[in-house]
C-alpha atoms as an extended CHARMM CRD file, in Angstrom:
* protein
*
       259  EXT
         1         1  MET       CA             32.6320000000       -3.7610000000       20.6210000000  PROA      1               0.0000000000
         2         2  ASP       CA             30.7360000000       -6.8930000000       21.6780000000  PROA      2               0.0000000000
         3         3  PRO       CA             29.0040000000       -8.4460000000       18.6200000000  PROA      3               0.0000000000
         4         4  LEU       CA             25.8380000000       -9.0600000000       20.6350000000  PROA      4               0.0000000000
         5         5  THR       CA             25.3190000000       -5.5370000000       21.9550000000  PROA      5               0.0000000000
         6         6  LYS       CA             22.5580000000       -3.3790000000       20.5140000000  PROA      6               0.0000000000
         7         7  MET       CA             25.0920000000       -0.8780000000       19.2020000000  PROA      7               0.0000000000
         8         8  SER       CA             27.1090000000       -3.4930000000       17.3070000000  PROA      8               0.0000000000
         9         9  LEU       CA             23.9240000000       -5.0460000000       15.8800000000  PROA      9               0.0000000000
        10        10  ALA       CA             22.7150000000       -1.5890000000       14.8690000000  PROA      10              0.0000000000
        11        11  PHE       CA             26.0200000000       -1.0800000000       13.0670000000  PROA      11              0.0000000000
        12        12  PHE       CA             25.6670000000       -4.3830000000       11.2060000000  PROA      12              0.0000000000
        13        13  PHE       CA             22.0590000000       -3.6780000000       10.2290000000  PROA      13              0.0000000000
        14        14  SER       CA             23.0940000000       -0.2390000000        8.9810000000  PROA      14              0.0000000000
        15        15  LEU       CA             25.6680000000       -1.9230000000        6.7170000000  PROA      15              0.0000000000
        16        16  VAL       CA             22.9270000000       -4.2100000000        5.3780000000  PROA      16              0.0000000000
        17        17  ILE       CA             20.7410000000       -1.1540000000        4.7520000000  PROA      17              0.0000000000
        18        18  SER       CA             23.5750000000        0.4470000000        2.7750000000  PROA      18              0.0000000000
        19        19  ASN       CA             23.8110000000       -2.6620000000        0.5800000000  PROA      19              0.0000000000
        20        20  LEU       CA             20.0470000000       -2.7830000000        0.0030000000  PROA      20              0.0000000000
        21        21  LEU       CA             19.9750000000        0.9020000000       -0.9010000000  PROA      21              0.0000000000
        22        22  VAL       CA             22.7660000000        0.6370000000       -3.4400000000  PROA      22              0.0000000000
        23        23  ASP       CA             21.4570000000       -2.5470000000       -5.0710000000  PROA      23              0.0000000000
        24        24  PHE       CA             17.6870000000       -1.9970000000       -5.0350000000  PROA      24              0.0000000000
        25        25  VAL       CA             16.8460000000        1.6790000000       -4.5060000000  PROA      25              0.0000000000
        26        26  LEU       CA             19.6520000000        3.7390000000       -6.0380000000  PROA      26              0.0000000000
        27        27  GLN       CA             20.5070000000        1.4910000000       -8.9930000000  PROA      27              0.0000000000
        28        28  PRO       CA             18.5530000000        2.4090000000      -12.1570000000  PROA      28              0.0000000000
        29        29  ASP       CA             17.5810000000       -0.3060000000      -14.6290000000  PROA      29              0.0000000000
        30        30  ARG       CA             19.8700000000        1.2370000000      -17.2360000000  PROA      30              0.0000000000
        31        31  TRP       CA             22.8430000000        0.6170000000      -14.9420000000  PROA      31              0.0000000000
        32        32  VAL       CA             21.9190000000       -3.0590000000      -14.7210000000  PROA      32              0.0000000000
        33        33  ALA       CA             21.5260000000       -3.3070000000      -18.4920000000  PROA      33              0.0000000000
        34        34  ASP       CA             24.8040000000       -1.4690000000      -19.1130000000  PROA      34              0.0000000000
        35        35  LYS       CA             26.7280000000       -3.7040000000      -16.6840000000  PROA      35              0.0000000000
        36        36  THR       CA             25.3230000000       -6.8540000000      -18.2540000000  PROA      36              0.0000000000
        37        37  LYS       CA             26.0390000000       -5.6400000000      -21.7800000000  PROA      37              0.0000000000
        38        38  ASN       CA             29.5080000000       -4.1480000000      -21.3460000000  PROA      38              0.0000000000
        39        39  LYS       CA             30.7560000000       -6.3670000000      -18.4860000000  PROA      39              0.0000000000
        40        40  TRP       CA             34.0640000000       -5.0830000000      -17.0850000000  PROA      40              0.0000000000
        41        41  HSD       CA             34.0730000000       -2.1650000000      -19.5560000000  PROA      41              0.0000000000
        42        42  SER       CA             30.8890000000       -0.6750000000      -18.0970000000  PROA      42              0.0000000000
        43        43  SER       CA             31.3300000000        2.6980000000      -16.4030000000  PROA      43              0.0000000000
        44        44  CYS       CA             28.1350000000        2.0010000000      -14.4570000000  PROA      44              0.0000000000
        45        45  LEU       CA             29.8280000000       -1.0120000000      -12.8510000000  PROA      45              0.0000000000
        46        46  TYR       CA             32.5840000000        1.1480000000      -11.3510000000  PROA      46              0.0000000000
        47        47  LEU       CA             30.1430000000        3.9000000000      -10.3910000000  PROA      47              0.0000000000
        48        48  HSD       CA             27.9680000000        1.3260000000       -8.6590000000  PROA      48              0.0000000000
        49        49  GLY       CA             30.9490000000       -0.0800000000       -6.7510000000  PROA      49              0.0000000000
        50        50  ALA       CA             32.0140000000        3.3940000000       -5.6250000000  PROA      50              0.0000000000
        51        51  LEU       CA             28.4780000000        4.1700000000       -4.4720000000  PROA      51              0.0000000000
        52        52  ALA       CA             28.4090000000        0.9350000000       -2.4540000000  PROA      52              0.0000000000
        53        53  GLY       CA             31.6350000000        1.9950000000       -0.7390000000  PROA      53              0.0000000000
        54        54  VAL       CA             30.2950000000        5.4680000000        0.0530000000  PROA      54              0.0000000000
        55        55  LEU       CA             27.0650000000        4.1450000000        1.5550000000  PROA      55              0.0000000000
        56        56  ALA       CA             29.0060000000        1.6800000000        3.7390000000  PROA      56              0.0000000000
        57        57  PHE       CA             31.4120000000        4.4670000000        4.7100000000  PROA      57              0.0000000000
        58        58  VAL       CA             28.6660000000        6.6380000000        6.2420000000  PROA      58              0.0000000000
        59        59  PRO       CA             27.4140000000        4.2820000000        9.0160000000  PROA      59              0.0000000000
        60        60  THR       CA             30.9660000000        3.1150000000        9.7650000000  PROA      60              0.0000000000
        61        61  LEU       CA             32.0210000000        6.7290000000       10.2380000000  PROA      61              0.0000000000
        62        62  TYR       CA             29.1000000000        7.2920000000       12.5960000000  PROA      62              0.0000000000
        63        63  PHE       CA             29.7120000000        4.1860000000       14.7090000000  PROA      63              0.0000000000
        64        64  CYS       CA             33.4810000000        3.6510000000       14.4790000000  PROA      64              0.0000000000
        65        65  GLY       CA             35.2760000000        6.7830000000       13.3020000000  PROA      65              0.0000000000
        66        66  TRP       CA             37.2920000000        7.8990000000       10.2820000000  PROA      66              0.0000000000
        67        67  THR       CA             40.0560000000        5.2840000000       10.1980000000  PROA      67              0.0000000000
        68        68  LEU       CA             37.8030000000        2.2340000000       10.0450000000  PROA      68              0.0000000000
        69        69  ALA       CA             35.3400000000        4.0480000000        7.7740000000  PROA      69              0.0000000000
        70        70  ILE       CA             38.0280000000        4.5920000000        5.1350000000  PROA      70              0.0000000000
        71        71  GLY       CA             39.0400000000        0.9320000000        5.3440000000  PROA      71              0.0000000000
        72        72  VAL       CA             35.4200000000       -0.2020000000        4.9980000000  PROA      72              0.0000000000
        73        73  PHE       CA             34.9520000000        2.1130000000        2.0110000000  PROA      73              0.0000000000
        74        74  ILE       CA             37.9030000000        0.5220000000        0.1840000000  PROA      74              0.0000000000
        75        75  ILE       CA             36.9120000000       -3.0760000000        1.0120000000  PROA      75              0.0000000000
        76        76  VAL       CA             33.2340000000       -2.6910000000        0.1440000000  PROA      76              0.0000000000
        77        77  CYS       CA             34.0190000000       -0.7490000000       -3.0240000000  PROA      77              0.0000000000
        78        78  LEU       CA             36.4380000000       -3.4040000000       -4.3120000000  PROA      78              0.0000000000
        79        79  THR       CA             34.4160000000       -6.4570000000       -3.2650000000  PROA      79              0.0000000000
        80        80  HSD       CA             31.1490000000       -5.0490000000       -4.6120000000  PROA      80              0.0000000000
        81        81  LEU       CA             32.8720000000       -4.2230000000       -7.8780000000  PROA      81              0.0000000000
        82        82  ILE       CA             34.3980000000       -7.7030000000       -8.1920000000  PROA      82              0.0000000000
        83        83  ILE       CA             31.2090000000       -9.5750000000       -7.2600000000  PROA      83              0.0000000000
        84        84  ASP       CA             29.0040000000       -7.5400000000       -9.6050000000  PROA      84              0.0000000000
        85        85  GLY       CA             31.6380000000       -7.7240000000      -12.3230000000  PROA      85              0.0000000000
        86        86  PHE       CA             31.6920000000      -11.5160000000      -12.2830000000  PROA      86              0.0000000000
        87        87  LYS       CA             27.9040000000      -11.5830000000      -12.0950000000  PROA      87              0.0000000000
        88        88  ALA       CA             27.6960000000       -9.4200000000      -15.2220000000  PROA      88              0.0000000000
        89        89  TYR       CA             30.3420000000      -11.5630000000      -16.9240000000  PROA      89              0.0000000000
        90        90  LEU       CA             28.3840000000      -14.7660000000      -16.2460000000  PROA      90              0.0000000000
        91        91  ASN       CA             24.9760000000      -13.3110000000      -17.0590000000  PROA      91              0.0000000000
        92        92  ASP       CA             23.9250000000      -13.4440000000      -20.7110000000  PROA      92              0.0000000000
        93        93  THR       CA             20.5530000000      -11.6830000000      -20.2830000000  PROA      93              0.0000000000
        94        94  ASP       CA             19.5960000000       -8.0340000000      -19.8800000000  PROA      94              0.0000000000
        95        95  GLY       CA             19.6610000000       -8.3870000000      -16.0950000000  PROA      95              0.0000000000
        96        96  ASN       CA             15.8720000000       -8.3690000000      -15.7920000000  PROA      96              0.0000000000
        97        97  SER       CA             14.8970000000      -11.4860000000      -17.7360000000  PROA      97              0.0000000000
        98        98  ALA       CA             13.5710000000      -14.5040000000      -15.8650000000  PROA      98              0.0000000000
        99        99  THR       CA             16.0770000000      -17.2320000000      -16.6890000000  PROA      99              0.0000000000
       100       100  TYR       CA             17.4090000000      -20.0010000000      -14.4890000000  PROA      100             0.0000000000
       101       101  LYS       CA             20.9010000000      -18.5210000000      -14.5890000000  PROA      101             0.0000000000
       102       102  ASP       CA             19.7110000000      -14.9900000000      -13.8090000000  PROA      102             0.0000000000
       103       103  VAL       CA             17.7210000000      -16.1600000000      -10.7730000000  PROA      103             0.0000000000
       104       104  ARG       CA             20.6350000000      -18.1920000000       -9.4040000000  PROA      104             0.0000000000
       105       105  LEU       CA             23.0910000000      -15.3420000000       -9.9750000000  PROA      105             0.0000000000
       106       106  PHE       CA             20.7690000000      -12.9220000000       -8.2000000000  PROA      106             0.0000000000
       107       107  PHE       CA             20.6960000000      -14.9680000000       -4.9900000000  PROA      107             0.0000000000
       108       108  VAL       CA             24.4140000000      -15.8190000000       -5.1060000000  PROA      108             0.0000000000
       109       109  ASP       CA             25.2490000000      -12.1450000000       -5.6730000000  PROA      109             0.0000000000
       110       110  GLN       CA             23.2450000000      -10.9860000000       -2.6460000000  PROA      110             0.0000000000
       111       111  ALA       CA             24.5710000000      -13.8020000000       -0.4500000000  PROA      111             0.0000000000
       112       112  LEU       CA             28.1640000000      -12.8250000000       -1.2560000000  PROA      112             0.0000000000
       113       113  HSD       CA             27.5280000000       -9.1410000000       -0.5150000000  PROA      113             0.0000000000
       114       114  ILE       CA             25.9870000000       -9.9980000000        2.8710000000  PROA      114             0.0000000000
       115       115  LEU       CA             28.8510000000      -12.3930000000        3.6220000000  PROA      115             0.0000000000
       116       116  VAL       CA             31.3600000000       -9.6020000000        3.0080000000  PROA      116             0.0000000000
       117       117  LEU       CA             29.4350000000       -7.3150000000        5.3730000000  PROA      117             0.0000000000
       118       118  ILE       CA             29.3280000000      -10.0300000000        8.0520000000  PROA      118             0.0000000000
       119       119  LEU       CA             33.0990000000      -10.4750000000        7.8270000000  PROA      119             0.0000000000
       120       120  ILE       CA             33.6700000000       -6.7110000000        8.0160000000  PROA      120             0.0000000000
       121       121  TRP       CA             31.3520000000       -6.3820000000       11.0020000000  PROA      121             0.0000000000
       122       122  TRP       CA             32.9380000000       -9.3250000000       12.8090000000  PROA      122             0.0000000000
       123       123  CYS       CA             36.4660000000       -8.0300000000       12.2580000000  PROA      123             0.0000000000
       124       124  ILE       CA             35.5510000000       -4.5410000000       13.4560000000  PROA      124             0.0000000000
       125       125  CYS       CA             33.9140000000       -6.0080000000       16.5660000000  PROA      125             0.0000000000
       126       126  GLY       CA             37.1570000000       -7.9040000000       17.2030000000  PROA      126             0.0000000000
       127       127  LEU       CA             39.1300000000       -4.6670000000       17.0240000000  PROA      127             0.0000000000
       128       128  ASN       CA             36.8400000000       -3.2690000000       19.7450000000  PROA      128             0.0000000000
       129       129  PRO       CA             36.9530000000        0.3640000000       18.5290000000  PROA      129             0.0000000000
       130       130  ALA       CA             35.9770000000        3.2000000000       20.8150000000  PROA      130             0.0000000000
       131       131  PRO       CA             32.4690000000        4.3670000000       19.8560000000  PROA      131             0.0000000000
       132       132  SER       CA             32.1310000000        7.7780000000       18.2750000000  PROA      132             0.0000000000
       133       133  ASN       CA             30.1470000000       10.5670000000       19.8770000000  PROA      133             0.0000000000
       134       134  LEU       CA             26.5940000000        9.2940000000       19.3150000000  PROA      134             0.0000000000
       135       135  TYR       CA             23.7320000000       11.7690000000       19.5790000000  PROA      135             0.0000000000
       136       136  PHE       CA             21.1230000000        9.2080000000       20.6560000000  PROA      136             0.0000000000
       137       137  ASP       CA             21.0290000000        6.3650000000       23.1530000000  PROA      137             0.0000000000
       138       138  ASP       CA             21.6710000000        2.7630000000       22.1040000000  PROA      138             0.0000000000
       139       139  VAL       CA             18.0440000000        1.6320000000       22.2120000000  PROA      139             0.0000000000
       140       140  THR       CA             16.7570000000        4.5270000000       20.0930000000  PROA      140             0.0000000000
       141       141  ILE       CA             19.4140000000        4.0280000000       17.4150000000  PROA      141             0.0000000000
       142       142  TYR       CA             18.8320000000        0.2670000000       17.3950000000  PROA      142             0.0000000000
       143       143  ASN       CA             15.0370000000        0.5450000000       17.1250000000  PROA      143             0.0000000000
       144       144  VAL       CA             15.1230000000        3.1250000000       14.3330000000  PROA      144             0.0000000000
       145       145  ILE       CA             17.5960000000        1.0910000000       12.2680000000  PROA      145             0.0000000000
       146       146  VAL       CA             15.6840000000       -2.1830000000       12.7460000000  PROA      146             0.0000000000
       147       147  ILE       CA             12.3610000000       -0.5980000000       11.7290000000  PROA      147             0.0000000000
       148       148  LEU       CA             13.9860000000        1.1150000000        8.7390000000  PROA      148             0.0000000000
       149       149  LEU       CA             15.5550000000       -2.1860000000        7.6900000000  PROA      149             0.0000000000
       150       150  GLY       CA             12.2000000000       -3.9690000000        7.9210000000  PROA      150             0.0000000000
       151       151  TYR       CA             10.3850000000       -1.4470000000        5.7430000000  PROA      151             0.0000000000
       152       152  LEU       CA             13.2390000000       -1.3670000000        3.2710000000  PROA      152             0.0000000000
       153       153  ILE       CA             13.2400000000       -5.1600000000        2.8590000000  PROA      153             0.0000000000
       154       154  VAL       CA              9.4670000000       -5.3200000000        2.4100000000  PROA      154             0.0000000000
       155       155  LEU       CA              9.2660000000       -2.4860000000       -0.1230000000  PROA      155             0.0000000000
       156       156  TRP       CA             12.2420000000       -3.1110000000       -2.4130000000  PROA      156             0.0000000000
       157       157  PRO       CA             14.2620000000       -6.3530000000       -2.0520000000  PROA      157             0.0000000000
       158       158  GLY       CA             11.0890000000       -8.2410000000       -1.1660000000  PROA      158             0.0000000000
       159       159  GLY       CA              9.4630000000       -7.0830000000       -4.3960000000  PROA      159             0.0000000000
       160       160  VAL       CA             12.4910000000       -7.9950000000       -6.5000000000  PROA      160             0.0000000000
       161       161  PHE       CA             12.6980000000      -11.3920000000       -4.7700000000  PROA      161             0.0000000000
       162       162  ILE       CA              9.0350000000      -12.1240000000       -5.5200000000  PROA      162             0.0000000000
       163       163  GLY       CA              9.4420000000      -10.9520000000       -9.1130000000  PROA      163             0.0000000000
       164       164  LYS       CA             12.4710000000      -13.1810000000       -9.6790000000  PROA      164             0.0000000000
       165       165  LEU       CA             10.8030000000      -16.1700000000       -8.0590000000  PROA      165             0.0000000000
       166       166  MET       CA              7.5230000000      -15.7060000000       -9.9410000000  PROA      166             0.0000000000
       167       167  GLY       CA              9.4020000000      -15.3260000000      -13.2160000000  PROA      167             0.0000000000
       168       168  TYR       CA             11.2600000000      -18.5470000000      -12.4380000000  PROA      168             0.0000000000
       169       169  ILE       CA              7.9910000000      -20.3670000000      -11.6150000000  PROA      169             0.0000000000
       170       170  GLU       CA              6.3420000000      -19.1190000000      -14.8160000000  PROA      170             0.0000000000
       171       171  LEU       CA              9.3520000000      -20.0960000000      -16.9020000000  PROA      171             0.0000000000
       172       172  LYS       CA              9.4420000000      -23.5560000000      -15.3660000000  PROA      172             0.0000000000
       173       173  ALA       CA              5.6840000000      -23.9840000000      -15.7660000000  PROA      173             0.0000000000
       174       174  ASN       CA              5.7500000000      -22.9920000000      -19.4480000000  PROA      174             0.0000000000
       175       175  LYS       CA              8.5850000000      -25.4320000000      -20.0740000000  PROA      175             0.0000000000
       176       176  GLU       CA              6.9400000000      -28.3480000000      -18.2620000000  PROA      176             0.0000000000
       177       177  LYS       CA              3.4750000000      -27.9590000000      -19.7450000000  PROA      177             0.0000000000
       178       178  LYS       CA              4.7800000000      -27.4970000000      -23.2900000000  PROA      178             0.0000000000
       179       179  GLY       CA              2.8640000000      -29.7560000000      -25.6470000000  PROA      179             0.0000000000
       180       180  THR       CA              0.1360000000      -30.5180000000      -23.0850000000  PROA      180             0.0000000000
       181       181  GLU       CA             -3.4550000000      -29.3570000000      -22.9100000000  PROA      181             0.0000000000
       182       182  ASP       CA             -3.2210000000      -28.1990000000      -19.2950000000  PROA      182             0.0000000000
       183       183  ASP       CA             -3.9460000000      -24.4790000000      -19.1060000000  PROA      183             0.0000000000
       184       184  GLY       CA             -2.8720000000      -24.0810000000      -15.4830000000  PROA      184             0.0000000000
       185       185  LEU       CA              0.5600000000      -23.5240000000      -13.9870000000  PROA      185             0.0000000000
       186       186  LYS       CA              2.4490000000      -26.7550000000      -13.4130000000  PROA      186             0.0000000000
       187       187  ASN       CA              2.3150000000      -27.7690000000       -9.7120000000  PROA      187             0.0000000000
       188       188  ALA       CA              0.7480000000      -24.3960000000       -8.8450000000  PROA      188             0.0000000000
       189       189  GLY       CA             -1.7280000000      -26.0920000000       -6.5200000000  PROA      189             0.0000000000
       190       190  THR       CA              1.1390000000      -27.5660000000       -4.5050000000  PROA      190             0.0000000000
       191       191  TYR       CA              2.9330000000      -24.2400000000       -4.1580000000  PROA      191             0.0000000000
       192       192  ILE       CA             -0.2870000000      -22.4230000000       -3.2390000000  PROA      192             0.0000000000
       193       193  GLY       CA             -1.0240000000      -25.0930000000       -0.6270000000  PROA      193             0.0000000000
       194       194  TYR       CA              2.4210000000      -24.6700000000        0.9530000000  PROA      194             0.0000000000
       195       195  LEU       CA              2.0450000000      -20.8940000000        1.1490000000  PROA      195             0.0000000000
       196       196  GLU       CA             -1.5390000000      -21.0940000000        2.3590000000  PROA      196             0.0000000000
       197       197  ARG       CA             -0.7000000000      -23.4340000000        5.2540000000  PROA      197             0.0000000000
       198       198  PHE       CA              2.3350000000      -21.3570000000        6.1840000000  PROA      198             0.0000000000
       199       199  LEU       CA              0.2420000000      -18.1870000000        6.3240000000  PROA      199             0.0000000000
       200       200  ILE       CA             -2.6080000000      -19.7560000000        8.2750000000  PROA      200             0.0000000000
       201       201  LEU       CA             -0.2240000000      -21.1500000000       10.8850000000  PROA      201             0.0000000000
       202       202  SER       CA              1.5240000000      -17.7700000000       11.1170000000  PROA      202             0.0000000000
       203       203  PHE       CA             -1.7980000000      -15.9660000000       11.5990000000  PROA      203             0.0000000000
       204       204  ILE       CA             -2.7910000000      -18.4280000000       14.3260000000  PROA      204             0.0000000000
       205       205  LEU       CA              0.5200000000      -17.9680000000       16.1360000000  PROA      205             0.0000000000
       206       206  VAL       CA              0.1160000000      -14.1700000000       16.1940000000  PROA      206             0.0000000000
       207       207  ASP       CA             -3.5840000000      -14.4540000000       17.1320000000  PROA      207             0.0000000000
       208       208  GLN       CA             -4.8770000000      -12.8740000000       13.9170000000  PROA      208             0.0000000000
       209       209  TYR       CA             -7.8150000000      -15.1040000000       13.0450000000  PROA      209             0.0000000000
       210       210  VAL       CA             -9.5810000000      -12.3640000000       11.0660000000  PROA      210             0.0000000000
       211       211  ALA       CA             -6.7200000000      -12.3960000000        8.5620000000  PROA      211             0.0000000000
       212       212  ILE       CA             -7.4770000000      -16.0520000000        7.8200000000  PROA      212             0.0000000000
       213       213  GLY       CA            -10.9250000000      -15.0040000000        6.6170000000  PROA      213             0.0000000000
       214       214  PHE       CA             -9.4200000000      -12.4770000000        4.2060000000  PROA      214             0.0000000000
       215       215  LEU       CA             -7.0540000000      -15.1670000000        2.9430000000  PROA      215             0.0000000000
       216       216  VAL       CA             -9.8940000000      -17.6010000000        2.2810000000  PROA      216             0.0000000000
       217       217  GLY       CA            -11.8960000000      -14.8740000000        0.5500000000  PROA      217             0.0000000000
       218       218  ALA       CA             -8.9820000000      -13.9000000000       -1.6770000000  PROA      218             0.0000000000
       219       219  LYS       CA             -8.4360000000      -17.5210000000       -2.6800000000  PROA      219             0.0000000000
       220       220  ALA       CA            -12.1270000000      -17.9630000000       -3.5180000000  PROA      220             0.0000000000
       221       221  ILE       CA            -12.1620000000      -14.8530000000       -5.7160000000  PROA      221             0.0000000000
       222       222  PHE       CA             -9.0730000000      -15.8660000000       -7.6920000000  PROA      222             0.0000000000
       223       223  ARG       CA            -10.2300000000      -19.4630000000       -8.0750000000  PROA      223             0.0000000000
       224       224  TYR       CA            -13.4000000000      -18.4280000000       -9.8930000000  PROA      224             0.0000000000
       225       225  THR       CA            -11.7680000000      -16.4250000000      -12.6740000000  PROA      225             0.0000000000
       226       226  ASP       CA            -12.0130000000      -17.6390000000      -16.2650000000  PROA      226             0.0000000000
       227       227  LYS       CA             -8.3130000000      -18.1760000000      -16.9400000000  PROA      227             0.0000000000
       228       228  ARG       CA             -6.8630000000      -20.6620000000      -14.5060000000  PROA      228             0.0000000000
       229       229  ASP       CA             -3.1920000000      -19.9700000000      -15.2440000000  PROA      229             0.0000000000
       230       230  ILE       CA             -3.5840000000      -16.2270000000      -14.6530000000  PROA      230             0.0000000000
       231       231  SER       CA             -5.5550000000      -16.6850000000      -11.4250000000  PROA      231             0.0000000000
       232       232  GLU       CA             -3.0450000000      -19.2140000000      -10.0810000000  PROA      232             0.0000000000
       233       233  TYR       CA             -0.1500000000      -16.9290000000      -11.0090000000  PROA      233             0.0000000000
       234       234  ILE       CA             -1.7420000000      -13.9510000000       -9.2320000000  PROA      234             0.0000000000
       235       235  LEU       CA             -2.7020000000      -16.0190000000       -6.1920000000  PROA      235             0.0000000000
       236       236  THR       CA              0.7980000000      -17.4670000000       -5.8730000000  PROA      236             0.0000000000
       237       237  GLY       CA              2.3280000000      -14.0070000000       -6.0860000000  PROA      237             0.0000000000
       238       238  THR       CA             -0.1460000000      -12.6480000000       -3.5250000000  PROA      238             0.0000000000
       239       239  LEU       CA              0.6030000000      -15.4360000000       -1.0430000000  PROA      239             0.0000000000
       240       240  LEU       CA              4.3300000000      -14.9500000000       -1.5620000000  PROA      240             0.0000000000
       241       241  SER       CA              3.9180000000      -11.2520000000       -0.8330000000  PROA      241             0.0000000000
       242       242  TYR       CA              2.0090000000      -12.0630000000        2.3680000000  PROA      242             0.0000000000
       243       243  SER       CA              4.6970000000      -14.5490000000        3.3680000000  PROA      243             0.0000000000
       244       244  VAL       CA              7.5490000000      -12.0830000000        2.8870000000  PROA      244             0.0000000000
       245       245  ALA       CA              5.7060000000       -9.4160000000        4.8810000000  PROA      245             0.0000000000
       246       246  ILE       CA              4.9250000000      -11.8410000000        7.7230000000  PROA      246             0.0000000000
       247       247  LEU       CA              8.4760000000      -13.1700000000        7.9070000000  PROA      247             0.0000000000
       248       248  VAL       CA             10.0210000000       -9.7040000000        7.8910000000  PROA      248             0.0000000000
       249       249  GLY       CA              7.4530000000       -8.3630000000       10.3460000000  PROA      249             0.0000000000
       250       250  THR       CA              8.0110000000      -11.2600000000       12.7270000000  PROA      250             0.0000000000
       251       251  GLY       CA             11.7610000000      -10.7380000000       12.5050000000  PROA      251             0.0000000000
       252       252  VAL       CA             11.4440000000       -7.0130000000       13.1970000000  PROA      252             0.0000000000
       253       253  VAL       CA              9.2130000000       -7.6130000000       16.2360000000  PROA      253             0.0000000000
       254       254  TYR       CA             11.6730000000      -10.1780000000       17.5750000000  PROA      254             0.0000000000
       255       255  LEU       CA             14.6270000000       -7.8240000000       17.1410000000  PROA      255             0.0000000000
       256       256  LEU       CA             12.7370000000       -4.9240000000       18.7200000000  PROA      256             0.0000000000
       257       257  ASN       CA             11.8790000000       -7.0810000000       21.7210000000  PROA      257             0.0000000000
       258       258  LEU       CA             15.5950000000       -7.5370000000       22.3100000000  PROA      258             0.0000000000
       259       259  ALA       CA             15.7520000000       -3.8300000000       23.0900000000  PROA      259             0.0000000000
C-alpha cells in the first residue's frame, strides 16, 4: 500500500477519526473526572483504552483485513491506555479546569495519540497488505472520509481546543492584571489583531470579501459593550472559532482536490 495513494490516506484519516471519536465524542465528562481522580485504579481508564482499540480495529478491518486489525486493536488499546494513564497521573485538576498544566497535557496527549497512529499507518503501508473487498471506489471512500473528518474536527475537537485556549488566556490575563486597575484582558488587543489580520487575509485569498464586512460589523458590536473584558473575551473566542473553521475548511478543500 503506497502511503500517498487515496486509499492509504483514507485509511490514515479513518484512524484519526477513530481517535477523535473516542476522545471527544464518546467520552463522558464523568470518565475524565474518574480517570483524573483515581489514576491507574480508574475502571473508566481501561474502558476508554479498550474503546479506542475497538474504534481503530473497525477501519483497519475494512481496509486491511482481520490479521492487521487485531494487531492494531492491541497496539492502540495499550498505547492509549498508557498515554491517558500518565496524563491522569500528572494532572492534579478535574480534567476540565483551565490550568497551565492541564492545557499543556491536553496538547501533548493528543500529539502522542496522533504520533502512534502515524507510526501504525506507516508500518502497515510498508507491509503492503492486499486490500480487502471494498464496496466503493477509492475516490468515493476518500471524499466521504475527508469530509467526515473535517466536520468532526470543527464540531468537537475544535470546540475543546478553543475552550482550553480561552481558559488559558483568561487565566493568564487574570494573573497578569492582578492588582491593576485595567478592566480589560491583558494583551487582548494584540491577540485580536493577529486573528483579525489572519481572517481578513484568508477571506481575500478565497475571494470572500463580503465576509470581511461581517467581521468588521461583529468587531464594532463587541467593542461598544459596557464591560471591556467580557467583550474582548467573546470577540477573541469568536475570531478563534472563525480561524479554526477556515483552517479546517481550507484543508478539506485541498485534500478533496487531490481526488
